[in-house]
mmCIF file of C-alpha atoms in Angstrom:
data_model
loop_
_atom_site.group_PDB
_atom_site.id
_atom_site.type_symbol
_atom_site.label_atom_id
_atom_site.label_comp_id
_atom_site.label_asym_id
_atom_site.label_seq_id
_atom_site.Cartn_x
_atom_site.Cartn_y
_atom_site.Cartn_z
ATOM 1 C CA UNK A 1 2.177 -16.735 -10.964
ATOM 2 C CA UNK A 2 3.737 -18.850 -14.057
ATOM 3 C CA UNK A 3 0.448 -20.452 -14.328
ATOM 4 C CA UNK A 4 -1.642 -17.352 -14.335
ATOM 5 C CA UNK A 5 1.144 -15.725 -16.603
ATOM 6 C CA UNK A 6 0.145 -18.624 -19.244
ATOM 7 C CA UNK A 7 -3.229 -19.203 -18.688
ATOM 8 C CA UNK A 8 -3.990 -15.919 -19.205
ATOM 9 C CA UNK A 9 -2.478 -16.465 -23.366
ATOM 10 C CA UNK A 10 -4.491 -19.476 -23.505
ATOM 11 C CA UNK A 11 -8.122 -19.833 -24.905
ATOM 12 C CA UNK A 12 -10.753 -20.419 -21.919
ATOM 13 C CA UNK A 13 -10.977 -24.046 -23.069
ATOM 14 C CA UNK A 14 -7.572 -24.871 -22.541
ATOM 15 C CA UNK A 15 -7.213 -23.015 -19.224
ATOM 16 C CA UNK A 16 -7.502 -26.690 -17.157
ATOM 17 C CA UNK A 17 -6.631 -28.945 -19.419
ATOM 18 C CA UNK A 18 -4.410 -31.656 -18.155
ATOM 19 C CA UNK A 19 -1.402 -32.282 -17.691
ATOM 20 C CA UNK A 20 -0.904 -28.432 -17.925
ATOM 21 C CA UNK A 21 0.922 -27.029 -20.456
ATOM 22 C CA UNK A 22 3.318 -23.649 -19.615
ATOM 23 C CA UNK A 23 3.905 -22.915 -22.783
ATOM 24 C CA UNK A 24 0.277 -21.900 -24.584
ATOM 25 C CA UNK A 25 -0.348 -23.542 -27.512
ATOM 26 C CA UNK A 26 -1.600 -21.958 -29.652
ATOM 27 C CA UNK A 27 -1.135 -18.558 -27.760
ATOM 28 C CA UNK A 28 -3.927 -15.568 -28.001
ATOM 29 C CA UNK A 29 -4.817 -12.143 -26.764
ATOM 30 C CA UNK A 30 -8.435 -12.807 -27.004
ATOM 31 C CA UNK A 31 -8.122 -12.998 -22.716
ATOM 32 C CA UNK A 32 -6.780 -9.407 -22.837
ATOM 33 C CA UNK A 33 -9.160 -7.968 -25.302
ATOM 34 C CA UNK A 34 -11.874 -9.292 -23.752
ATOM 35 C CA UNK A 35 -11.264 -8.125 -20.573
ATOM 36 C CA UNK A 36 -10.025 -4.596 -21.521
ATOM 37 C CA UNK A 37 -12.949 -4.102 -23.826
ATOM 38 C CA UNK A 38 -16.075 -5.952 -21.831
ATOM 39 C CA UNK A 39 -15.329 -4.753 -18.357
ATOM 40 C CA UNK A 40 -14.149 -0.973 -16.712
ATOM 41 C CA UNK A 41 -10.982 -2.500 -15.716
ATOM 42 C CA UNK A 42 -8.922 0.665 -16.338
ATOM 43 C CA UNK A 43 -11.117 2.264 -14.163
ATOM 44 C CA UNK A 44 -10.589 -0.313 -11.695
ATOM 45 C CA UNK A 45 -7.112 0.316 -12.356
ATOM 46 C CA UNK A 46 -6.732 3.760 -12.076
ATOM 47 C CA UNK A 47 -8.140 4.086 -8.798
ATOM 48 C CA UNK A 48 -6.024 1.800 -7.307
ATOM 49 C CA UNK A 49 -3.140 3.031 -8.660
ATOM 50 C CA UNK A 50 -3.794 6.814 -7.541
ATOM 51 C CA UNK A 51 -5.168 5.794 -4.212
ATOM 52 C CA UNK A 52 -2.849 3.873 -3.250
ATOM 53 C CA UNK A 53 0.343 6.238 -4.356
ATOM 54 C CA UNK A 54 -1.554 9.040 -2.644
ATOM 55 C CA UNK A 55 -2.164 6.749 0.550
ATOM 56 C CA UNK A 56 1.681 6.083 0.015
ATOM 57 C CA UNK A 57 3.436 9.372 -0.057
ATOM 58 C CA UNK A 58 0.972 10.725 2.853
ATOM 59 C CA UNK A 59 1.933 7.984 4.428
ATOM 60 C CA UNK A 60 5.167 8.220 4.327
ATOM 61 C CA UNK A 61 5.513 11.785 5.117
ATOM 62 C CA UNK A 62 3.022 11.811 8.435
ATOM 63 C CA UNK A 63 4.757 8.190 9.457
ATOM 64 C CA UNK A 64 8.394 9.975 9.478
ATOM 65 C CA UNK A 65 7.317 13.301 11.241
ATOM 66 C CA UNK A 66 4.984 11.553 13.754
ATOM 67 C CA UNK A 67 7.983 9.002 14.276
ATOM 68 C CA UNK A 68 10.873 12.047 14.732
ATOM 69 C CA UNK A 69 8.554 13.616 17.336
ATOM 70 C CA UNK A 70 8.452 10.912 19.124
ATOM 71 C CA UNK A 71 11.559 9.861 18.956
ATOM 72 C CA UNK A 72 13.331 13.193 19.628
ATOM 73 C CA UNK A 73 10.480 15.796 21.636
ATOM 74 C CA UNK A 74 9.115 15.847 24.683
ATOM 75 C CA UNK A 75 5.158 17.047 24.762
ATOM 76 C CA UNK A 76 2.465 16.623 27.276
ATOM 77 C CA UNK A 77 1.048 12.811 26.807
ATOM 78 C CA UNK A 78 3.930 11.269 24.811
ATOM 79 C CA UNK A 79 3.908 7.857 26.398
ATOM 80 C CA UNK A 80 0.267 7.821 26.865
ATOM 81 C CA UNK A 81 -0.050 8.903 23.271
ATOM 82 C CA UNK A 82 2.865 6.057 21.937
ATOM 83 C CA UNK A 83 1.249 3.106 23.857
ATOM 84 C CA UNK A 84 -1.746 4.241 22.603
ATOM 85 C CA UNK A 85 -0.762 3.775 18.848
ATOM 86 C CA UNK A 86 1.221 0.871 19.718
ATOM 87 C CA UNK A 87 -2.069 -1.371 21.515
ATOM 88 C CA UNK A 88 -3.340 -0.375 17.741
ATOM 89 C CA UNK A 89 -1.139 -2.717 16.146
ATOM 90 C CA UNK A 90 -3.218 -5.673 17.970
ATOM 91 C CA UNK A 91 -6.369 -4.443 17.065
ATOM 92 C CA UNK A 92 -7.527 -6.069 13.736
ATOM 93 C CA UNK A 93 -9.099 -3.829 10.974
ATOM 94 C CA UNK A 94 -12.566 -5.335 11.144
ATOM 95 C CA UNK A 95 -13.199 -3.919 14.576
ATOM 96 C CA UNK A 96 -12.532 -0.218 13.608
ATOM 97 C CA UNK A 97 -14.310 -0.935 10.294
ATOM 98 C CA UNK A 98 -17.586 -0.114 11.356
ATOM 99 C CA UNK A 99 -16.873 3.159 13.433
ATOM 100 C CA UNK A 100 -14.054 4.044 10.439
ATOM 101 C CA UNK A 101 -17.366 3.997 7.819
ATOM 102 C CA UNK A 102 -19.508 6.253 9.829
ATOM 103 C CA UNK A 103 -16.783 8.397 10.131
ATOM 104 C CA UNK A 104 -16.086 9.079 6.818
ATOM 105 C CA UNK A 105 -19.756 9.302 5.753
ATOM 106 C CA UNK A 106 -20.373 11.869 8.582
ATOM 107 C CA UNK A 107 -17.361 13.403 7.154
ATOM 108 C CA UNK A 108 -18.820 14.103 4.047
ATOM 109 C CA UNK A 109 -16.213 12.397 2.556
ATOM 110 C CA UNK A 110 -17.616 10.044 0.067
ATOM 111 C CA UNK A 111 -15.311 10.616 -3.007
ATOM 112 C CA UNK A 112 -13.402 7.123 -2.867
ATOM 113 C CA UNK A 113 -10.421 8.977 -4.657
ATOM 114 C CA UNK A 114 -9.861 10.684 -0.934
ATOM 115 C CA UNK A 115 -12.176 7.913 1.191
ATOM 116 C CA UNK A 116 -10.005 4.846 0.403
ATOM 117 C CA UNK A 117 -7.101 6.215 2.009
ATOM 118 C CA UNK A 118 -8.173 7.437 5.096
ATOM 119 C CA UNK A 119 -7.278 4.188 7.038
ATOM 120 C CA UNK A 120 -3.723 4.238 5.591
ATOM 121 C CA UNK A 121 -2.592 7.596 5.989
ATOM 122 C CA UNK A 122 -0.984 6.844 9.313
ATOM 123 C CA UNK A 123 -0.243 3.756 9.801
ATOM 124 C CA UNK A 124 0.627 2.870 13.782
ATOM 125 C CA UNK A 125 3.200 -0.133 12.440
ATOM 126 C CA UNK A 126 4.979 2.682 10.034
ATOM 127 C CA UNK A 127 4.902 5.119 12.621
ATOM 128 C CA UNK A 128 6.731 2.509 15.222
ATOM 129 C CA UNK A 129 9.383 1.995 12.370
ATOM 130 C CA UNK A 130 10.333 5.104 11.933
ATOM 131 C CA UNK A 131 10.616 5.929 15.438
ATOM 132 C CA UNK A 132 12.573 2.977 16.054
ATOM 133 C CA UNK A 133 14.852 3.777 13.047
ATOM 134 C CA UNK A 134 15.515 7.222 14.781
ATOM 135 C CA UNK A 135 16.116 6.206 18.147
ATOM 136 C CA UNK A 136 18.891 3.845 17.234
ATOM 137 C CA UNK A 137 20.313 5.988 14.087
ATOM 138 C CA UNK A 138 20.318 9.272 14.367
ATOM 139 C CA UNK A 139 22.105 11.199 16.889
ATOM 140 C CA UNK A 140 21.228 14.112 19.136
ATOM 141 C CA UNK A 141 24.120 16.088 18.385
ATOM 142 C CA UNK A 142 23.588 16.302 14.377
ATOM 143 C CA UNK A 143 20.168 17.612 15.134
ATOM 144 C CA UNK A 144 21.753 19.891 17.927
ATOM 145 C CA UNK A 145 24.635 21.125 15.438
ATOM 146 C CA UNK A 146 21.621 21.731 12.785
ATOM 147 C CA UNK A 147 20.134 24.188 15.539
ATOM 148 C CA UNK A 148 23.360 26.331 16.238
ATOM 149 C CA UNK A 149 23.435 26.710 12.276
ATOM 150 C CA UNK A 150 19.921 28.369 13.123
ATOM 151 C CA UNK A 151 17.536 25.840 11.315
ATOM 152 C CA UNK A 152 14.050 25.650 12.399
ATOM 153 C CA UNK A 153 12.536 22.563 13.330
ATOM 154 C CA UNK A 154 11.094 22.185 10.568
ATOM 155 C CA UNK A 155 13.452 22.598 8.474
ATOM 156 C CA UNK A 156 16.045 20.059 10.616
ATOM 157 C CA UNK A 157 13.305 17.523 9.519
ATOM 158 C CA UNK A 158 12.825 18.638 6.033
ATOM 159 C CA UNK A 159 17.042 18.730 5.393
ATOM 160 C CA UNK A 160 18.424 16.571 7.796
ATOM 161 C CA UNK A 161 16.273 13.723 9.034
ATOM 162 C CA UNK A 162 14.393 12.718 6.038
ATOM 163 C CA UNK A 163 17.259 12.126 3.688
ATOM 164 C CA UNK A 164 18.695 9.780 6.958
ATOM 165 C CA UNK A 165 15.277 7.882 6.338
ATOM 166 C CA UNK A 166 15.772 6.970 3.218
ATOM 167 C CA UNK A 167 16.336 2.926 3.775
ATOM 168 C CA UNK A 168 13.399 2.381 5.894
ATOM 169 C CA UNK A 169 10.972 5.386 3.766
ATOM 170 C CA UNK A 170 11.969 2.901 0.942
ATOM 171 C CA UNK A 171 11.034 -0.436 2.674
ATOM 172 C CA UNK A 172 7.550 1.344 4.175
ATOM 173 C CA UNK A 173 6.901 3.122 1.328
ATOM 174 C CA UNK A 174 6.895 -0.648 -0.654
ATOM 175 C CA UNK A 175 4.483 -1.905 2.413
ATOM 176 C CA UNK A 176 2.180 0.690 2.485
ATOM 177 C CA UNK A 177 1.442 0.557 -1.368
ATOM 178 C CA UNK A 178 1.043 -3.191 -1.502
ATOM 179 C CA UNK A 179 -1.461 -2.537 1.768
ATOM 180 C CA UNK A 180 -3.475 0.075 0.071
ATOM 181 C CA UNK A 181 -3.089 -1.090 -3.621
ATOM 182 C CA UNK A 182 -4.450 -4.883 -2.117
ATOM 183 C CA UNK A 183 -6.860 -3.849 0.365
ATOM 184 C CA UNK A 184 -10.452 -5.834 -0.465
ATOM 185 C CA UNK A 185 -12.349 -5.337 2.994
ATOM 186 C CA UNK A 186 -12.331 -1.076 3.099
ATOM 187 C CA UNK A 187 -13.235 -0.627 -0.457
ATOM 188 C CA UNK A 188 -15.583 -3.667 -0.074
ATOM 189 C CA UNK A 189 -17.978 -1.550 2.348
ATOM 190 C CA UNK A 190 -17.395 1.838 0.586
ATOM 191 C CA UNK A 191 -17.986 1.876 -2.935
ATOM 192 C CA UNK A 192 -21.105 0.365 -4.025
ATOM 193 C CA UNK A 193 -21.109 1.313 -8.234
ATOM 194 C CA UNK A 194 -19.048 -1.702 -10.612
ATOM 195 C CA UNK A 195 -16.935 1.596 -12.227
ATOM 196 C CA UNK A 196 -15.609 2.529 -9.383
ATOM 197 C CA UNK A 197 -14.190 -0.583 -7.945
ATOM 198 C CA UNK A 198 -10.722 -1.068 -6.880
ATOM 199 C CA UNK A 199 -8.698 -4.252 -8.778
ATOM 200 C CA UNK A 200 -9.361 -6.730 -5.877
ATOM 201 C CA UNK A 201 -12.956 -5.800 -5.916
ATOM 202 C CA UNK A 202 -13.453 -5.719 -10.107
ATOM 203 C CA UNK A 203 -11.624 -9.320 -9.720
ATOM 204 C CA UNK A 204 -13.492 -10.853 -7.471
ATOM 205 C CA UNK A 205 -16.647 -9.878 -9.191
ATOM 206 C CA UNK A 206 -15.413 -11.955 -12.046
ATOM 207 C CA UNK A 207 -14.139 -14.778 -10.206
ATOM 208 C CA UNK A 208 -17.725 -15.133 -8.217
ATOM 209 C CA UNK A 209 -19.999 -14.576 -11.900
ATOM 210 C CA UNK A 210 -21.936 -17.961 -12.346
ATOM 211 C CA UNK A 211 -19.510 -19.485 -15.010
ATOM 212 C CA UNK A 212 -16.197 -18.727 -13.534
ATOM 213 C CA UNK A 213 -14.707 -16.166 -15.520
ATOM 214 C CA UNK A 214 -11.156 -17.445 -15.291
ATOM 215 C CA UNK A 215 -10.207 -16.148 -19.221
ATOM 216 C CA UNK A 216 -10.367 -12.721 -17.695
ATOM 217 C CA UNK A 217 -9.816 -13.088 -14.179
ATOM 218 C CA UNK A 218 -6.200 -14.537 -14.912
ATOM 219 C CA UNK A 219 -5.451 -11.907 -17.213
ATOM 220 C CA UNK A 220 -6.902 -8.963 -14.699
ATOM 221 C CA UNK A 221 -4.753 -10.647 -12.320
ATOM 222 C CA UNK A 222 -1.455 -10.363 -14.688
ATOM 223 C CA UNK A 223 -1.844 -6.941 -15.242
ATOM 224 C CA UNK A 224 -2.981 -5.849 -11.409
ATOM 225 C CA UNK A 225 0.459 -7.147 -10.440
ATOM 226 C CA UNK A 226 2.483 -4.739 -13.020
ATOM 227 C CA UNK A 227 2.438 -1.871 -10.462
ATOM 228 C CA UNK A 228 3.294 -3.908 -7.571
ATOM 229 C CA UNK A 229 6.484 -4.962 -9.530
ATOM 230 C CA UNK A 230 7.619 -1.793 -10.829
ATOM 231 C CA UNK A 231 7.205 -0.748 -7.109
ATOM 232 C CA UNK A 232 9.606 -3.113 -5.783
ATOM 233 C CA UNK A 233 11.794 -3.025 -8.239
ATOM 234 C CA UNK A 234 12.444 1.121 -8.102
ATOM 235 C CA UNK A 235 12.626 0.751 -4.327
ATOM 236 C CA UNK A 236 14.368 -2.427 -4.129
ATOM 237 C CA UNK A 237 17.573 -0.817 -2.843
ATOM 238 C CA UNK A 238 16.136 0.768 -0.080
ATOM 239 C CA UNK A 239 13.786 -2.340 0.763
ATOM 240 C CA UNK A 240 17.016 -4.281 1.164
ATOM 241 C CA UNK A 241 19.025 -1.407 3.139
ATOM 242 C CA UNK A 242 16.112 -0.908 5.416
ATOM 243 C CA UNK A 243 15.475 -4.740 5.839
ATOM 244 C CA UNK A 244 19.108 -5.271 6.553
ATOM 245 C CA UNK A 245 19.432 -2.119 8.970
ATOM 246 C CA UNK A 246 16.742 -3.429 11.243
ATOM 247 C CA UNK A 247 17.929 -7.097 11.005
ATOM 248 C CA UNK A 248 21.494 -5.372 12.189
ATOM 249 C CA UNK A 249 20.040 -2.823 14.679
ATOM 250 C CA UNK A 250 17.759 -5.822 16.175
#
């Protein structure tokens, strides 16, 4: 990452040159403008960014309430239904690909602002967590206590569980964007036009042109990691709480 941090201020002839040199010498934009002005990377960009905060926060929502049902209800199928999603975790993402496309064509849903998070908007391994995280955490008596006070079900979820769920939301909420925002495969076999690209896909275009194009993949690169930063480092507090809860609770 220091590499790419200085390559990316150095001119494209002095991007190899050896022994390497940290410190660019003389240092230039000309990487930046470049890229910014020859190439939709904002597009690229901005989809990324919005999918993967909406794949995020839908996420996050349907991975807490599928996770307090079934950690606290009974229902017709539960256990069939829970070792169902559980086997999922084994199965890798290139078998459902396939089925997961037709799908979504048949769907009609071909908008890749809404198509690119289908896959992530409930995740089995984010489901599991928060199920786990309820089982061992919360008690039966708050939620028991929250029903004598004549809250709906509902609203015992809305008021008392989620803010509970605040150190693992935090650490899933940081895996799930990092899962959407660097998914290559999905996007790979939906979107077909350059503009529309996500970042891994708009990078990899430029890393596999016929010269190389290193002066802008490195500083594409710089900039598609901004988000993923300022991610972890507004949830780093409850990344660490939820890491060290289940390293406790385990």
């Amino acid at each position: 990452m220091v590499w790419a941090l200085s390559a990316s201020f150095k001119p494209r002839a002095d991007i190899f040159e050896y022994p390497p040199n940290l410190i660019p010498s003389p240092a230039t934009l000309e990487n930046f403008r470049n890229l910014l002005n020859g190439e939709p990377f904002w597009n690229w960009f901005a989809i990324s960014v919005v999918t993967a905060l909406l794949a995020t926060v839908i996420a996050v929502f349907v991975c807490a309430l599928a996770g307090f049902a079934f950690a606290k209800y009974r229902f017709a199928g539960k256990r069939i239904l829970f070792s169902v999603m559980f086997s999922s975790l084994s199965v890798p993402f290139a078998v459902i690909l396939v089925p997961l496309f037709v799908l979504v064509v048949k769907s009609g849903l071909s908008n890749p602002w809404f198509a690119l998070i289908v896959p992530w908007v409930a995740p089995a391994f984010g489901i599991f967590m928060m199920q786990q995280y309820i089982v061992q955490s919360i008690p039966d008596e708050i939620l028991e206590a929250a029903r004598i006070d004549g809250a709906t079900e509902f609203g015992i979820f809305l008021r008392v569980v989620l803010p509970l769920l605040r150190p693992p939301l935090g650490a899933l909420a940081v895996w799930q964007f990092l899962h959407s925002y660097n998914s290559f495969l999905w996007p790979l076999v939906l979107i077909s036009e350059t503009d529309r690209y996500t970042i891994p896909l708009g990078l990899n275009i430029l890393f596999k042109a016929e010269n190389r194009s290193f002066d802008l993949v490195l500083p594409g690169a710089v900039l598609a990691s901004v988000p993923t930063i300022l991610v972890f480092l507004l949830l780093r507090k409850q990344l660490l709480e939820g890491l060290s809860t289940g390293a406790v609770k385990g």
